[in-house]
PDB file of C-alpha atoms in Angstrom:
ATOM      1  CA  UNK A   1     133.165 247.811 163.697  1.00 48.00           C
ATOM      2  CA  UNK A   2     134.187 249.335 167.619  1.00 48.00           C
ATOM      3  CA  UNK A   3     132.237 247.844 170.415  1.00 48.00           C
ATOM      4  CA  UNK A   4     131.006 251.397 170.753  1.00 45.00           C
ATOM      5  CA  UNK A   5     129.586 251.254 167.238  1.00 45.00           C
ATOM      6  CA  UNK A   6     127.778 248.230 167.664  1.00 47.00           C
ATOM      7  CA  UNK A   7     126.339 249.534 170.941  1.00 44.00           C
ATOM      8  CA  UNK A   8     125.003 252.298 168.896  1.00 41.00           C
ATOM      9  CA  UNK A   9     123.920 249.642 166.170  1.00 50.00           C
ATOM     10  CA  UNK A  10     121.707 247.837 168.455  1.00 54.00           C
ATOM     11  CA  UNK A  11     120.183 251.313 170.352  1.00 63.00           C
ATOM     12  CA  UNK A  12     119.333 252.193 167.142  1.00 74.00           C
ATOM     13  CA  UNK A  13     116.700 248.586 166.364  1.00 77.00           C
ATOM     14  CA  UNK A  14     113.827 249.569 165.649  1.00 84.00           C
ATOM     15  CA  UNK A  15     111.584 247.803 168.495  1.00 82.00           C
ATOM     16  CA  UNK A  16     109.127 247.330 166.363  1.00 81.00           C
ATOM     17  CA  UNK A  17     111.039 245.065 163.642  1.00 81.00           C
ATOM     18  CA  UNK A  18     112.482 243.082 166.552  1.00 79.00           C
ATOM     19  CA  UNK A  19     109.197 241.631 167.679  1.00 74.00           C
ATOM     20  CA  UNK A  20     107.641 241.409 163.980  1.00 76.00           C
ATOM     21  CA  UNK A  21     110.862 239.393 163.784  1.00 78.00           C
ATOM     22  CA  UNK A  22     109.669 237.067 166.642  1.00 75.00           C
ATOM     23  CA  UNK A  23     106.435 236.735 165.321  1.00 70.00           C
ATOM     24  CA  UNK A  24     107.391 235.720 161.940  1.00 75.00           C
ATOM     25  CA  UNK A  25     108.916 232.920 164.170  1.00 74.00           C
ATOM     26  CA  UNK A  26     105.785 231.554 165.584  1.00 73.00           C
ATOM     27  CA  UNK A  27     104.353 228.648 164.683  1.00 70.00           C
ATOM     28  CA  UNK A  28     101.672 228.879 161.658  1.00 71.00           C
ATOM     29  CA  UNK A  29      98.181 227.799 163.358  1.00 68.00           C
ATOM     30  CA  UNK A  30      96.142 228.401 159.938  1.00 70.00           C
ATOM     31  CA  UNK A  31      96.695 229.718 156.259  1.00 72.00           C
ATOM     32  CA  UNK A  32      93.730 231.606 154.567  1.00 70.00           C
ATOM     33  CA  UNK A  33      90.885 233.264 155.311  1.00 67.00           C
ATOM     34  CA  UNK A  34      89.377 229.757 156.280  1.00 61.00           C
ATOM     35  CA  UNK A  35      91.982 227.319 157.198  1.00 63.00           C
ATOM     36  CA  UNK A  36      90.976 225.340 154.088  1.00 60.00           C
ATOM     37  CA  UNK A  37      92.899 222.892 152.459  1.00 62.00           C
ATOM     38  CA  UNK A  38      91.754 222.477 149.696  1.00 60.00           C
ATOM     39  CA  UNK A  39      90.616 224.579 147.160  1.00 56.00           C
ATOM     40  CA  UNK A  40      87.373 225.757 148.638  1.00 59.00           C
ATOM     41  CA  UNK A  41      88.976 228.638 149.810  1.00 60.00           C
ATOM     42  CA  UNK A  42      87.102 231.869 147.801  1.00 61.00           C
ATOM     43  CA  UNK A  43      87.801 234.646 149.911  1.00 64.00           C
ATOM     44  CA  UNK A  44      91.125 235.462 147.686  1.00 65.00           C
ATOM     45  CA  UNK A  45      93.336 235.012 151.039  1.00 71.00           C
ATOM     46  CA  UNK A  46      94.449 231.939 150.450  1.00 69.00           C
ATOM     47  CA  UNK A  47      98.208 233.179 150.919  1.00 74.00           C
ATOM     48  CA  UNK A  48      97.302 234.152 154.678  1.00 77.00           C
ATOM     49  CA  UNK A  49      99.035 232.530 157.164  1.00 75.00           C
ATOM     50  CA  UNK A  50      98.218 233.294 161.024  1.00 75.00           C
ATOM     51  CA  UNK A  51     100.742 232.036 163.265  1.00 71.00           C
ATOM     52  CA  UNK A  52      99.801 231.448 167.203  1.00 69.00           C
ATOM     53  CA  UNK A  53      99.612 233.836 169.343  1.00 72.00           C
ATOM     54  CA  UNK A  54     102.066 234.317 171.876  1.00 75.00           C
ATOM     55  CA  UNK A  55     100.615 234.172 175.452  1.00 79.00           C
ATOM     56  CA  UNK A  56      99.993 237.456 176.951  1.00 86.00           C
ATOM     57  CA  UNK A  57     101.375 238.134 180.551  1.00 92.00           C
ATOM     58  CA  UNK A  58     101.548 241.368 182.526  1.00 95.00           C
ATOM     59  CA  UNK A  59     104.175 242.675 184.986  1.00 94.00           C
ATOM     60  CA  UNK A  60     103.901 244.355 187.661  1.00 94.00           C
ATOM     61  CA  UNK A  61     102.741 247.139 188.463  1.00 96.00           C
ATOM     62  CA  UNK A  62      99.640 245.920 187.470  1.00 96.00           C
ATOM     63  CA  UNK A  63      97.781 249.322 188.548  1.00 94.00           C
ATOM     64  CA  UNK A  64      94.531 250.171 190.025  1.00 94.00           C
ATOM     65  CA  UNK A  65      93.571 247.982 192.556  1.00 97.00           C
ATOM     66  CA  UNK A  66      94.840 244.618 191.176  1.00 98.00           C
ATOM     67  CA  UNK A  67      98.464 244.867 193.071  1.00 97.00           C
ATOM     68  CA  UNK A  68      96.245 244.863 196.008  1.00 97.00           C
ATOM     69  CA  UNK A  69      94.216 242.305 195.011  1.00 98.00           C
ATOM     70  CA  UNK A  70      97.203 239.693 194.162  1.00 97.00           C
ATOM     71  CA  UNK A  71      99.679 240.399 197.573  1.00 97.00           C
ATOM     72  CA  UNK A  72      96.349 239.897 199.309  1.00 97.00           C
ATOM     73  CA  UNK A  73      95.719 236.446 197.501  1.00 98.00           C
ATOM     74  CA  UNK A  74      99.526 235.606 197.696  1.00 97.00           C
ATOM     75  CA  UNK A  75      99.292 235.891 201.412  1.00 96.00           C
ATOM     76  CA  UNK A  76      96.373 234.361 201.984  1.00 96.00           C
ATOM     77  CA  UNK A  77      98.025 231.379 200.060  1.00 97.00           C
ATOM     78  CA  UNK A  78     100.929 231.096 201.787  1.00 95.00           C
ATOM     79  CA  UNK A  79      98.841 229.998 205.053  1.00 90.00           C
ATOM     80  CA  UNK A  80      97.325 226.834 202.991  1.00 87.00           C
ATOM     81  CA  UNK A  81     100.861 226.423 201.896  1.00 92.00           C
ATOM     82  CA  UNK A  82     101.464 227.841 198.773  1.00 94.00           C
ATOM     83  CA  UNK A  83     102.596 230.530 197.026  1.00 95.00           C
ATOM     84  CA  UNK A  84     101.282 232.736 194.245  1.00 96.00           C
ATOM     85  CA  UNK A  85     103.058 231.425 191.841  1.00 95.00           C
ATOM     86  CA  UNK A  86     102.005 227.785 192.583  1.00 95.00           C
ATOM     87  CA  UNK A  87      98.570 228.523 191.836  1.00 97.00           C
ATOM     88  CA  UNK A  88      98.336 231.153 189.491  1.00 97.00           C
ATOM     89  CA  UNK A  89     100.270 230.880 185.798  1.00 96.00           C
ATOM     90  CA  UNK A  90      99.984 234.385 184.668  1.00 96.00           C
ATOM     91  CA  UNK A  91      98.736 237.694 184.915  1.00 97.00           C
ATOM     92  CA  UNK A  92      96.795 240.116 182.606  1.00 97.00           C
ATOM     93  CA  UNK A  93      95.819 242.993 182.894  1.00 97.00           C
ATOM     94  CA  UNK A  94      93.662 244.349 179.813  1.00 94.00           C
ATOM     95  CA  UNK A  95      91.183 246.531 179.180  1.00 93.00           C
ATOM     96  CA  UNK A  96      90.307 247.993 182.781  1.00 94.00           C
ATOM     97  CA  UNK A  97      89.984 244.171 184.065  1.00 96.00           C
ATOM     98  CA  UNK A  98      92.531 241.906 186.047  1.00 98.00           C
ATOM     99  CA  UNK A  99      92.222 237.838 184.931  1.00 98.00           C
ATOM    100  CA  UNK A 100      94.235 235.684 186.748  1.00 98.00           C
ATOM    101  CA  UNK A 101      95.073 231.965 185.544  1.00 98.00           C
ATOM    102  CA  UNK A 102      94.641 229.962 187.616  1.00 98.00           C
ATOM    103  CA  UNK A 103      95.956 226.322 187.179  1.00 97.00           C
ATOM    104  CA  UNK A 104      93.017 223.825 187.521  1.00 96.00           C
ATOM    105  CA  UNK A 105      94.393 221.745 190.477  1.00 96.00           C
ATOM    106  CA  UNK A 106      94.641 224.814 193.015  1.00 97.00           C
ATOM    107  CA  UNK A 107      90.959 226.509 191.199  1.00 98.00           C
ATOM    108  CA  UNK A 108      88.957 225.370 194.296  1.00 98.00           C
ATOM    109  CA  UNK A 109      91.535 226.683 196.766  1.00 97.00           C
ATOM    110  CA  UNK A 110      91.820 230.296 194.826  1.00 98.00           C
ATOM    111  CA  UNK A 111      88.262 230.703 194.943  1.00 98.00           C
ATOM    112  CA  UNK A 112      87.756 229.739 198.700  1.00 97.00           C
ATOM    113  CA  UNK A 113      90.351 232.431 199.500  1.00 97.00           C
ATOM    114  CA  UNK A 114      89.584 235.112 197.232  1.00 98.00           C
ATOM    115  CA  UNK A 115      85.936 234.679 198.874  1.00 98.00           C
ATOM    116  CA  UNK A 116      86.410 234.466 202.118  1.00 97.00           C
ATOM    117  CA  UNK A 117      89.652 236.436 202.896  1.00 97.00           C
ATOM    118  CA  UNK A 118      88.030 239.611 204.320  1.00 96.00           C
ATOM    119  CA  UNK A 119      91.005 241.767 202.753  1.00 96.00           C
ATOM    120  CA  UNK A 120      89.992 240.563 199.449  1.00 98.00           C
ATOM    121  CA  UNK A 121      85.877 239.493 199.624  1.00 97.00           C
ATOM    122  CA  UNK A 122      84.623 238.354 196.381  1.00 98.00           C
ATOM    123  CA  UNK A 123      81.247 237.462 197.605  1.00 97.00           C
ATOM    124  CA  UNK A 124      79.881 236.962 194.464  1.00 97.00           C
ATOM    125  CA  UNK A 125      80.630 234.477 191.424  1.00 98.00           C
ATOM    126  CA  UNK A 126      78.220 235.741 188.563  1.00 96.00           C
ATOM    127  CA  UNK A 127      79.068 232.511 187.110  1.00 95.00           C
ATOM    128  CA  UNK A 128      80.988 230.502 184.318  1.00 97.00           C
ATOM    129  CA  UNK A 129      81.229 230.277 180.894  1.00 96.00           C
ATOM    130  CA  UNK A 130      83.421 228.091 178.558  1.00 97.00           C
ATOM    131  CA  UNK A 131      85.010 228.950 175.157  1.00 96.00           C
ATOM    132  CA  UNK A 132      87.164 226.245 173.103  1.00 96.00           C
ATOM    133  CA  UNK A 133      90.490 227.097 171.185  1.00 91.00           C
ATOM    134  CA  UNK A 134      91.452 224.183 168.894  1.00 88.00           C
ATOM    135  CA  UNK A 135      94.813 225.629 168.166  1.00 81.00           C
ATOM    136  CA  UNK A 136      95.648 226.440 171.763  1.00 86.00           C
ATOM    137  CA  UNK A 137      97.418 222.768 172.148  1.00 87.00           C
ATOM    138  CA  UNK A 138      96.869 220.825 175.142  1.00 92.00           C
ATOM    139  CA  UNK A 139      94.985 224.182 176.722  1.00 94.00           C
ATOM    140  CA  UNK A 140      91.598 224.091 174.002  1.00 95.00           C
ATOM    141  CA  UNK A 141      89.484 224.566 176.458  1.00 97.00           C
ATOM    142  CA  UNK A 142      88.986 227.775 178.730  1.00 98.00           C
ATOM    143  CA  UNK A 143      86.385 228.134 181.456  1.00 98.00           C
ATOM    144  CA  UNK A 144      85.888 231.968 182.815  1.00 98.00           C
ATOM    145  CA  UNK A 145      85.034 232.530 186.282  1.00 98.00           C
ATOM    146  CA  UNK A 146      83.688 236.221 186.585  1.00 98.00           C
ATOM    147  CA  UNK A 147      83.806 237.229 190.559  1.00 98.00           C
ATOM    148  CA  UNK A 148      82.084 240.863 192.003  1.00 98.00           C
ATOM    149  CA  UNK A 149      83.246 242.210 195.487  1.00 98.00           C
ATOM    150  CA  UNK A 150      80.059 243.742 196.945  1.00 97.00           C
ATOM    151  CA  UNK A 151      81.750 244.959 199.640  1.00 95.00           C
ATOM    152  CA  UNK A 152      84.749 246.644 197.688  1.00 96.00           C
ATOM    153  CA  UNK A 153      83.283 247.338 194.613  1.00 97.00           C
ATOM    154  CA  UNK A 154      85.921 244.979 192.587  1.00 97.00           C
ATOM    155  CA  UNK A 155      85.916 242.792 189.759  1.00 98.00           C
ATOM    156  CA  UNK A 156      87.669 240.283 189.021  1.00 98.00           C
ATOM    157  CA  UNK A 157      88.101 237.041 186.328  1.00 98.00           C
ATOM    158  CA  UNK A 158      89.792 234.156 186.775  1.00 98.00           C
ATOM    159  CA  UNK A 159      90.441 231.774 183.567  1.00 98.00           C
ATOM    160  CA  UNK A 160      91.401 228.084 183.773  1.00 98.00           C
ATOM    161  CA  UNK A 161      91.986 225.456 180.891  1.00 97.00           C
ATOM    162  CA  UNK A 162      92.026 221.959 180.560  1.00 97.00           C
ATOM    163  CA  UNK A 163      93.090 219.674 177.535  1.00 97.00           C
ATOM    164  CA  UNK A 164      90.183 218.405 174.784  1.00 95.00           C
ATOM    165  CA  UNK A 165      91.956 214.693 176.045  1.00 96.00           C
ATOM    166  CA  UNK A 166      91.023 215.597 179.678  1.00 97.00           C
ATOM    167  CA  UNK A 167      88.528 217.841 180.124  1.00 97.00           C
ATOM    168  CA  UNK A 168      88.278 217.981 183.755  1.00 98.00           C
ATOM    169  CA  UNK A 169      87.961 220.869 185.875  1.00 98.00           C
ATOM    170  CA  UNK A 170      87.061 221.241 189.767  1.00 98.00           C
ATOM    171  CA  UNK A 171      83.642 222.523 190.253  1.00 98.00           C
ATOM    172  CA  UNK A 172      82.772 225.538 192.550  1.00 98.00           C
ATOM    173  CA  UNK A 173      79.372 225.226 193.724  1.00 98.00           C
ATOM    174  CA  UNK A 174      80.673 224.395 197.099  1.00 97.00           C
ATOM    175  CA  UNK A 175      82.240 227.609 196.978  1.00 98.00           C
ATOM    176  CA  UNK A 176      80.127 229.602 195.107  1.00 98.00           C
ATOM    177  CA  UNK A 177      76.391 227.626 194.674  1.00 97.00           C
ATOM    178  CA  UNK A 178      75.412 230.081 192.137  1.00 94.00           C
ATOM    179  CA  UNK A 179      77.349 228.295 189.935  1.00 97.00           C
ATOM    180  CA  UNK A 180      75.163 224.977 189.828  1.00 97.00           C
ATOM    181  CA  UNK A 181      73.407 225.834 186.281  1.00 97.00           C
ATOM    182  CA  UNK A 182      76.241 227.663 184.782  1.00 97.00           C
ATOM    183  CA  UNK A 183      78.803 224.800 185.201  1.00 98.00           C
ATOM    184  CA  UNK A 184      75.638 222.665 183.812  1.00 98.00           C
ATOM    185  CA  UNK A 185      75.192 224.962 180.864  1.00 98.00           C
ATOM    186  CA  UNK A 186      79.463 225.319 180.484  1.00 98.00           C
ATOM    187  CA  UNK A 187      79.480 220.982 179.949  1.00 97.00           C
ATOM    188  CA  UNK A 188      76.245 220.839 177.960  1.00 97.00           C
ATOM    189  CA  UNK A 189      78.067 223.280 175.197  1.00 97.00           C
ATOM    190  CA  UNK A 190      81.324 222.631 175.645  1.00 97.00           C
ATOM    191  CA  UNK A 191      82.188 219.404 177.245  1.00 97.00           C
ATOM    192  CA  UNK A 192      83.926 220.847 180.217  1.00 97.00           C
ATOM    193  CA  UNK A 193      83.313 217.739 183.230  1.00 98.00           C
ATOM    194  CA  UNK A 194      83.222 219.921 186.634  1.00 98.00           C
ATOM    195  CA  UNK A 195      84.520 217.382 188.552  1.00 98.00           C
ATOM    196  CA  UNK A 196      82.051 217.364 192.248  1.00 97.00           C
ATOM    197  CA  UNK A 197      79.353 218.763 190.556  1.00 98.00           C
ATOM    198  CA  UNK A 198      75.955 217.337 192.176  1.00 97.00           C
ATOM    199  CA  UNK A 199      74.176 216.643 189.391  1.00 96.00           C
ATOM    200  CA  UNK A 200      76.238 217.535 186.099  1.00 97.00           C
ATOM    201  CA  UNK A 201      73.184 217.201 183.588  1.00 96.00           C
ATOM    202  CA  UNK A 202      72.198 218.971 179.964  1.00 96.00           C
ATOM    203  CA  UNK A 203      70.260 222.365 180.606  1.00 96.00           C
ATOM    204  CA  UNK A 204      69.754 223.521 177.218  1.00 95.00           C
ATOM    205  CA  UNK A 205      69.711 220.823 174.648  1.00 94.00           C
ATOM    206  CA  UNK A 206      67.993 217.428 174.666  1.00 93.00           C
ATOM    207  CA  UNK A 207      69.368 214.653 177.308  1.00 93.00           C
ATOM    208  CA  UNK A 208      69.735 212.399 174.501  1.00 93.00           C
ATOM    209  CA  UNK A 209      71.935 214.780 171.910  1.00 91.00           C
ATOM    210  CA  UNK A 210      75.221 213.696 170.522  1.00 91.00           C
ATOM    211  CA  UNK A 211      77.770 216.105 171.193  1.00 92.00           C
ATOM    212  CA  UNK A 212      78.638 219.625 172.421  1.00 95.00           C
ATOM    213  CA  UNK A 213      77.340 222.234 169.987  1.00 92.00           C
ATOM    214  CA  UNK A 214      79.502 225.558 171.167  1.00 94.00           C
ATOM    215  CA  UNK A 215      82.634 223.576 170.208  1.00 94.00           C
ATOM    216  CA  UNK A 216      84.634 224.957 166.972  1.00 90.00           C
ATOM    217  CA  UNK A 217      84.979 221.120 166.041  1.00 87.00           C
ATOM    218  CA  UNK A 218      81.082 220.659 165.957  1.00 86.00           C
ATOM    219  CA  UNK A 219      79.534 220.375 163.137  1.00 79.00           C
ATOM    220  CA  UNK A 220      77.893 223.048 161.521  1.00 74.00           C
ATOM    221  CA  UNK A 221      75.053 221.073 160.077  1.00 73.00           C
ATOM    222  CA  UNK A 222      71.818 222.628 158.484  1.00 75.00           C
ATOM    223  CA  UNK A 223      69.288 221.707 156.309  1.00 75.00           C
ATOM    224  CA  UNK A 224      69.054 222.866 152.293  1.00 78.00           C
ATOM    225  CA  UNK A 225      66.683 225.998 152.114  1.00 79.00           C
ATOM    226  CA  UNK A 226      64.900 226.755 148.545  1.00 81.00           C
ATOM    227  CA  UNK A 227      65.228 230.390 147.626  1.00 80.00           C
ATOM    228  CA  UNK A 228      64.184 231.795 144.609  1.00 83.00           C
ATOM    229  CA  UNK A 229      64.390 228.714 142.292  1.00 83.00           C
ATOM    230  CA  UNK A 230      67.468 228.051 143.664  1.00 85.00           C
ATOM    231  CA  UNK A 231      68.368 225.147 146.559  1.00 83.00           C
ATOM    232  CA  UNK A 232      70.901 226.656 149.220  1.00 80.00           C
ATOM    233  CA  UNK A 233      73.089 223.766 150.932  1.00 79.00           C
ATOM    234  CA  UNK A 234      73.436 223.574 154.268  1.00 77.00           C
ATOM    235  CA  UNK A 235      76.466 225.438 155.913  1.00 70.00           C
ATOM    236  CA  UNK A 236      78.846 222.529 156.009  1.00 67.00           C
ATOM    237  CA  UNK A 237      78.365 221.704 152.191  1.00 72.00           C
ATOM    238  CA  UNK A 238      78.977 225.184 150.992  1.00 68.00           C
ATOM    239  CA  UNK A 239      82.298 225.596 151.322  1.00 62.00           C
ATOM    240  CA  UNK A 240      85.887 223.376 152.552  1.00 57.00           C
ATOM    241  CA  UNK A 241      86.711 225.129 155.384  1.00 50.00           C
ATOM    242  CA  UNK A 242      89.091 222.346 156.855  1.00 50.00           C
TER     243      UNK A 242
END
């Protein structure tokens, strides 16, 4: 075949095969409806197989405000020394909403500058919360940062992650006090150490409780519950799901 035929060839790939292609590629994180392995999956998907996602990243423009919002934080950076791309992985933009990762070493700097730069003024944190991701390898566990400029009427969410083998993150109440309980409540749950913290103790369950409960590795526990003649096991002894 010509060089001008295969040209033609490859303008005429469907885009759509290409990345099915890819993602047939990825790595399998789970098969069936449950991840079981054994034979305690009922669902009738036991042929399922859901490969990781790959990480989402958006390029510029971003739209909106949010191109304003990161040259603003890029040059307020570069007069601590670094750059954007030092302390910030990726961008997405999704959904009307701008998250920035941040990478956990620089969080404390990020925050300090999206804060008090006046071009950018994120007064407000409205807090933190934590989710956990056992197949996202050696980045399980997410805190969310969700920041409100008052003054610009802008929103804004930053995401960092840590490993489950070192679950350390900086804390922010210097920055942003309001913080103090959430970061309290985001360890108690999830097991996220905000390193700094003044006084990183339980807020919801008892001082003396084994574990962190919001964690997709915790146990699901239960207690049997009679129902109409019949004894109903707790959640983990109704079904293999690992």
């Amino acid at each position: 075949m010509t060089e001008h035929g295969n040209a033609a060839q490859d303008n005429n790939v469907d885009a759509a095969v290409v990345a099915g292609r890819e993602r047939m590629g990825e790595q399998v994180t789970r098969t069936g409806a449950f991840g079981s392995l054994t034979t305690g999956d009922t669902s009738g998907y036991g042929g399922l197989q859901v490969r990781q996602q790959p990480l989402l990243a958006s390029e510029r423009p971003y739209g909106s405000y949010f191109d304003e919002v990161a040259d603003a934080l890029g040059g307020a950076l570069e007069s601590s020394g670094l750059s954007f791309g030092d302390a910030v992985e990726r961008v997405v933009v999704a959904n009307g909403e701008m998250t920035l990762y941040v990478r956990r070493d620089h969080l404390v700097e990020v925050a300090s500058r999206l804060r008090d730069d006046p071009a950018l003024g994120f007064e407000l944190c409205l807090g933190v919360s934590g989710t956990h991701y056992p197949g996202d390898f050696g980045s399980e566990l997410h805190a969310v940062y969700h920041l409100l400029s008052i003054s610009k009427n802008r929103r804004l969410r930053l995401e960092v992650t840590a490993p489950d083998a070192d679950p350390h993150v900086p804390s922010l109440v210097d920055v942003y006090p309001t913080n103090d309980w959430h970061e309290r409540e985001t360890w108690d749950f999830f097991g996220l150490i905000f390193d700094g913290h003044p006084a990183l103790t339980r807020i919801e369950m008892p001082d003396d409780w084994k574990g962190h409960p919001q964690r997709k590795d915790y146990p699901l526990g239960g207690i049997p519950v009679e129902y109409r003649g019949a004894t109903i096991p707790p959640p983990d002894e109704r079904r293999s799901y690992k």
